[in-house]
Amino acid sequence: DQEMKIKKSDTPHPKIALLPTHPKYKEVNDLVNTHLQRMDEKTEGGQDTWQCIAEEGDLKVYKRELEVDGVVIDPLKACHIVKGITGHEVCHYFWDIDVRLDWDATLESSVATDWFSEDTFISHNVIKRVWPASQRDALFWSHIRHVQGSNEDSPDRWIVVNFSTDDPNIPSNKYVRVIMNVAMICETIIEPPDDGNITRDNIKCKISYTAEVNPGGWAPASVLRAVYKREYPRFLKRFTSYVHDSVKDKPIMF
Ligand code: 6CM
């Protein structure tokens, strides 16, 4: 316990590179805060309105069925606990566009189109076509942030938000544009060994992932739901094992 207190007070204050003067600063902050708040709320409420669509070990995937004008926009959330990796590592690899295609099997391409700051950029992503629907793309900003716990009970967290945006320079008529609001929030749990020497055997990461995706334009409900049921668990398993493999021989990034 003493060990943990020393570590905690040594943690530098989180740095936000995005400047308050940036036109997107408010939007980015509002989204980050909403996601953090929602996550705190759901731990108190029950899972009643959510139905579980996949459960495999510590991985659980839930959805809530929602249709607007016949278009499926089922909100999705997942939680997972993965040993040997930290929240910083998970968020880093989720955010880093240079490795995105290494783990995201639903994408055909992903290109950074604008940088707001060191921690925030826009990317244009072409999604692999799903028969019989037209091909989709997504244009969104990605922001990564370290959120320091405010007291003993609220832990340090890392968060990435991917949120749809527009950019007049990126044509939106070639594909059907998907609109989305995605967040990955992570907490690192450390069980310090008696000798105080923390290794990957002593850490695990609690992951919470949420996605609200509007497929934009018509897509058959049954196909879309089948795609989600298959692809979200696949993504979570593939992505977390990608992170696990990438960091296993590297120093722990707290
Ligand atoms: O969060 C995920 N990936 C991130 C990027 O690496 C990002 C997501 C971007 C694209 C989200 C698209 C969702 C899939 C839409 C399918 C549309 C099919 C239409 C036709 C169906 C009939 O946040 C992982 C995303 C995993 C998605 C399964």
XYZ file of C-alpha atoms and ligand atoms in Angstrom:
282
model
C 0.000 0.000 0.000
C 2.833 2.358 0.936
C 4.448 1.426 -2.369
C 1.350 2.474 -4.298
C 1.057 5.824 -2.546
C 4.626 6.708 -3.436
C 4.039 5.774 -7.057
C 0.797 7.708 -7.233
C 2.192 10.969 -5.938
C 5.138 10.591 -8.321
C 2.829 10.434 -11.327
C 3.311 13.631 -13.300
C 0.273 15.783 -13.958
C -1.438 14.737 -17.139
C -0.524 16.889 -20.052
C -3.121 17.873 -22.605
C -1.434 18.935 -25.806
C -4.603 20.225 -27.467
C -4.647 23.978 -26.843
C -7.669 25.676 -25.218
C -7.633 28.110 -28.133
C -8.173 25.308 -30.661
C -11.675 25.448 -32.255
C -12.258 21.780 -31.334
C -11.017 22.066 -27.740
C -14.489 22.330 -26.199
C -15.946 19.493 -28.261
C -13.050 17.183 -27.409
C -13.222 17.969 -23.680
C -16.992 17.618 -23.544
C -16.790 14.195 -25.182
C -14.007 13.021 -22.869
C -15.983 14.147 -19.805
C -19.247 12.593 -20.963
C -17.573 9.248 -21.598
C -15.859 9.243 -18.194
C -19.100 10.187 -16.428
C -21.138 7.557 -18.253
C -18.635 4.922 -17.333
C -18.867 5.846 -13.659
C -22.665 5.763 -13.781
C -22.947 2.342 -15.329
C -20.992 0.689 -12.513
C -23.762 1.752 -10.132
C -26.755 0.904 -12.335
C -27.556 -2.627 -13.448
C -26.984 -4.272 -16.796
C -30.778 -4.683 -17.227
C -31.278 -2.716 -20.418
C -28.267 -4.308 -22.044
C -28.257 -7.733 -23.587
C -25.107 -9.778 -23.633
C -24.135 -10.840 -27.171
C -20.832 -12.478 -26.347
C -19.024 -13.732 -23.285
C -15.646 -15.391 -23.352
C -13.583 -15.498 -20.189
C -13.237 -11.940 -18.943
C -14.570 -10.471 -22.190
C -18.211 -9.411 -22.187
C -19.972 -7.658 -25.047
C -23.386 -6.013 -24.638
C -25.770 -4.210 -26.966
C -28.995 -2.286 -26.677
C -31.330 -2.617 -29.638
C -32.203 0.720 -31.164
C -33.621 1.553 -34.597
C -34.283 4.992 -36.009
C -36.298 5.096 -39.240
C -35.531 1.452 -39.835
C -31.776 1.922 -39.476
C -29.978 -0.055 -36.782
C -27.935 2.079 -34.414
C -27.612 -0.382 -31.507
C -25.279 1.114 -28.886
C -22.589 -1.330 -27.924
C -20.385 -1.720 -24.923
C -17.787 -4.215 -23.871
C -15.613 -4.878 -20.876
C -12.510 -6.949 -20.673
C -9.687 -7.655 -18.264
C -6.315 -8.442 -19.782
C -3.245 -9.534 -17.856
C 0.257 -8.195 -18.478
C -0.621 -4.877 -20.109
C -1.354 -1.358 -18.860
C -4.117 1.106 -19.699
C -1.542 3.449 -21.177
C -0.345 0.690 -23.510
C -3.884 -0.291 -24.586
C -4.856 3.306 -25.294
C -1.585 4.053 -27.032
C -2.045 1.225 -29.543
C -5.729 1.995 -30.029
C -4.902 5.614 -30.822
C -1.697 5.154 -32.885
C -2.728 5.292 -36.543
C 0.586 3.738 -37.635
C -0.511 0.361 -36.241
C -4.273 0.615 -36.832
C -4.357 -1.669 -39.860
C -2.298 -4.275 -37.994
C -5.280 -5.045 -35.724
C -8.431 -3.497 -37.224
C -9.591 -6.126 -39.719
C -12.709 -4.128 -40.673
C -10.682 -1.357 -42.336
C -9.315 -1.209 -45.851
C -7.266 1.945 -45.297
C -6.633 4.623 -42.705
C -4.897 7.930 -43.406
C -4.213 10.880 -41.096
C -5.591 14.009 -42.746
C -5.020 16.678 -40.080
C -3.241 17.056 -36.721
C -4.789 19.371 -34.111
C -1.964 18.688 -31.662
C 0.345 15.881 -30.558
C -2.569 14.022 -28.942
C -5.356 14.717 -31.452
C -5.686 14.095 -35.173
C -8.279 13.465 -37.877
C -8.169 10.309 -39.975
C -10.033 9.128 -43.019
C -10.890 5.428 -42.824
C -12.291 3.274 -45.594
C -14.238 0.313 -44.214
C -14.187 -3.025 -46.025
C -17.340 -3.549 -48.039
C -20.009 -5.791 -46.520
C -22.266 -7.460 -49.051
C -24.949 -6.431 -50.044
C -24.503 -2.887 -48.692
C -22.511 -0.076 -50.283
C -19.012 0.545 -49.051
C -18.658 2.882 -46.066
C -16.038 5.318 -44.822
C -15.507 7.173 -41.551
C -13.835 10.492 -40.833
C -13.138 11.122 -37.163
C -10.818 12.813 -34.730
C -8.926 10.662 -32.226
C -7.820 12.072 -28.919
C -5.739 10.307 -26.256
C -5.585 11.481 -22.659
C -4.303 10.494 -19.256
C -6.848 11.292 -16.557
C -5.405 11.417 -13.083
C -7.503 10.021 -10.246
C -8.929 12.834 -8.155
C -8.711 10.952 -4.832
C -7.804 7.570 -3.341
C -10.982 5.934 -4.681
C -10.915 7.244 -8.213
C -8.154 5.547 -10.136
C -5.873 6.828 -12.856
C -7.332 6.261 -16.261
C -6.391 6.511 -19.887
C -8.981 7.312 -22.513
C -9.188 7.481 -26.296
C -12.200 9.015 -28.009
C -12.870 8.575 -31.744
C -15.598 10.990 -32.811
C -16.963 11.747 -36.265
C -16.155 15.114 -37.762
C -16.125 16.697 -41.177
C -13.434 18.180 -43.292
C -14.383 20.018 -46.465
C -11.129 18.802 -48.016
C -12.170 15.162 -47.791
C -14.868 14.319 -50.310
C -17.837 12.558 -48.711
C -19.569 11.385 -51.871
C -17.425 8.395 -52.768
C -18.684 6.143 -49.946
C -21.555 6.139 -47.492
C -20.289 8.005 -44.447
C -20.591 6.234 -41.095
C -21.140 8.489 -38.063
C -19.663 7.276 -34.810
C -18.793 7.975 -31.208
C -16.329 5.473 -29.779
C -14.451 5.427 -26.489
C -11.836 3.181 -24.948
C -11.282 3.733 -21.221
C -8.664 1.814 -19.265
C -7.521 1.370 -15.715
C -4.366 -0.435 -14.659
C -4.544 -2.711 -11.664
C -1.279 -3.459 -9.893
C -0.805 -6.163 -7.312
C 2.607 -5.291 -5.953
C 4.737 -8.340 -5.099
C 6.440 -8.658 -1.712
C 9.818 -7.634 -3.115
C 8.248 -4.491 -4.574
C 9.595 -5.299 -8.040
C 6.620 -4.910 -10.397
C 6.715 -7.120 -13.481
C 4.077 -7.856 -16.118
C 2.870 -10.737 -13.928
C 1.672 -8.173 -11.391
C -0.405 -5.988 -13.694
C -3.685 -6.207 -15.504
C -5.827 -3.810 -17.444
C -9.538 -3.217 -17.030
C -10.922 -2.125 -20.376
C -14.237 -0.516 -21.112
C -15.155 0.068 -24.760
C -18.286 1.762 -26.082
C -19.414 2.356 -29.644
C -22.373 4.199 -31.110
C -22.302 3.763 -34.842
C -24.855 5.068 -37.307
C -24.206 3.247 -40.604
C -25.375 6.324 -42.525
C -27.837 5.414 -45.214
C -29.677 2.182 -45.438
C -28.240 -1.150 -44.378
C -30.254 -4.324 -43.813
C -30.821 -4.704 -40.058
C -30.216 -8.445 -39.941
C -26.919 -8.197 -41.821
C -25.736 -5.288 -39.695
C -26.578 -7.069 -36.432
C -24.874 -10.230 -37.643
C -21.782 -8.220 -38.582
C -21.676 -6.530 -35.157
C -22.182 -9.779 -33.270
C -19.257 -11.317 -35.121
C -16.932 -8.326 -35.490
C -16.949 -6.622 -32.083
C -15.835 -9.675 -30.075
C -13.343 -10.490 -32.831
C -11.944 -6.953 -32.720
C -11.631 -6.939 -28.917
C -9.807 -10.262 -28.856
C -7.585 -9.458 -31.802
C -6.744 -5.965 -30.583
C -5.925 -6.952 -27.006
C -3.738 -9.846 -28.082
C -2.027 -7.490 -30.521
C -1.202 -5.158 -27.612
C -0.139 -8.082 -25.446
C 2.250 -9.395 -28.117
C 3.605 -5.939 -28.943
C 4.594 -5.053 -25.383
C 5.606 -8.380 -23.854
C 9.345 -7.806 -24.299
C 9.225 -4.059 -23.751
C 9.563 -2.111 -20.490
C 6.161 -1.493 -18.846
C 4.651 1.800 -19.979
C 2.789 2.991 -16.884
O -13.130 0.931 -32.716
C -12.715 0.303 -33.655
N -11.895 0.818 -34.572
C -11.455 2.189 -34.595
C -10.473 2.426 -35.665
O -9.443 1.572 -35.676
C -12.572 3.160 -34.823
C -13.630 2.617 -35.712
C -13.832 3.001 -36.936
C -14.834 2.444 -37.872
C -16.083 1.940 -37.227
C -16.940 1.253 -38.215
C -17.838 0.264 -37.583
C -18.312 -0.782 -38.524
C -19.376 -0.322 -39.419
C -19.835 -1.413 -40.298
C -20.664 -0.879 -41.395
C -21.065 -1.960 -42.294
C -22.167 -1.481 -43.150
C -22.895 -2.505 -43.912
C -23.516 -3.635 -43.169
C -24.679 -4.236 -43.847
O -13.103 3.520 -33.599
C -13.114 -1.164 -33.834
C -14.346 -1.216 -34.629
C -14.867 -2.609 -34.741
C -16.119 -2.643 -35.558
C -16.760 -3.966 -35.593
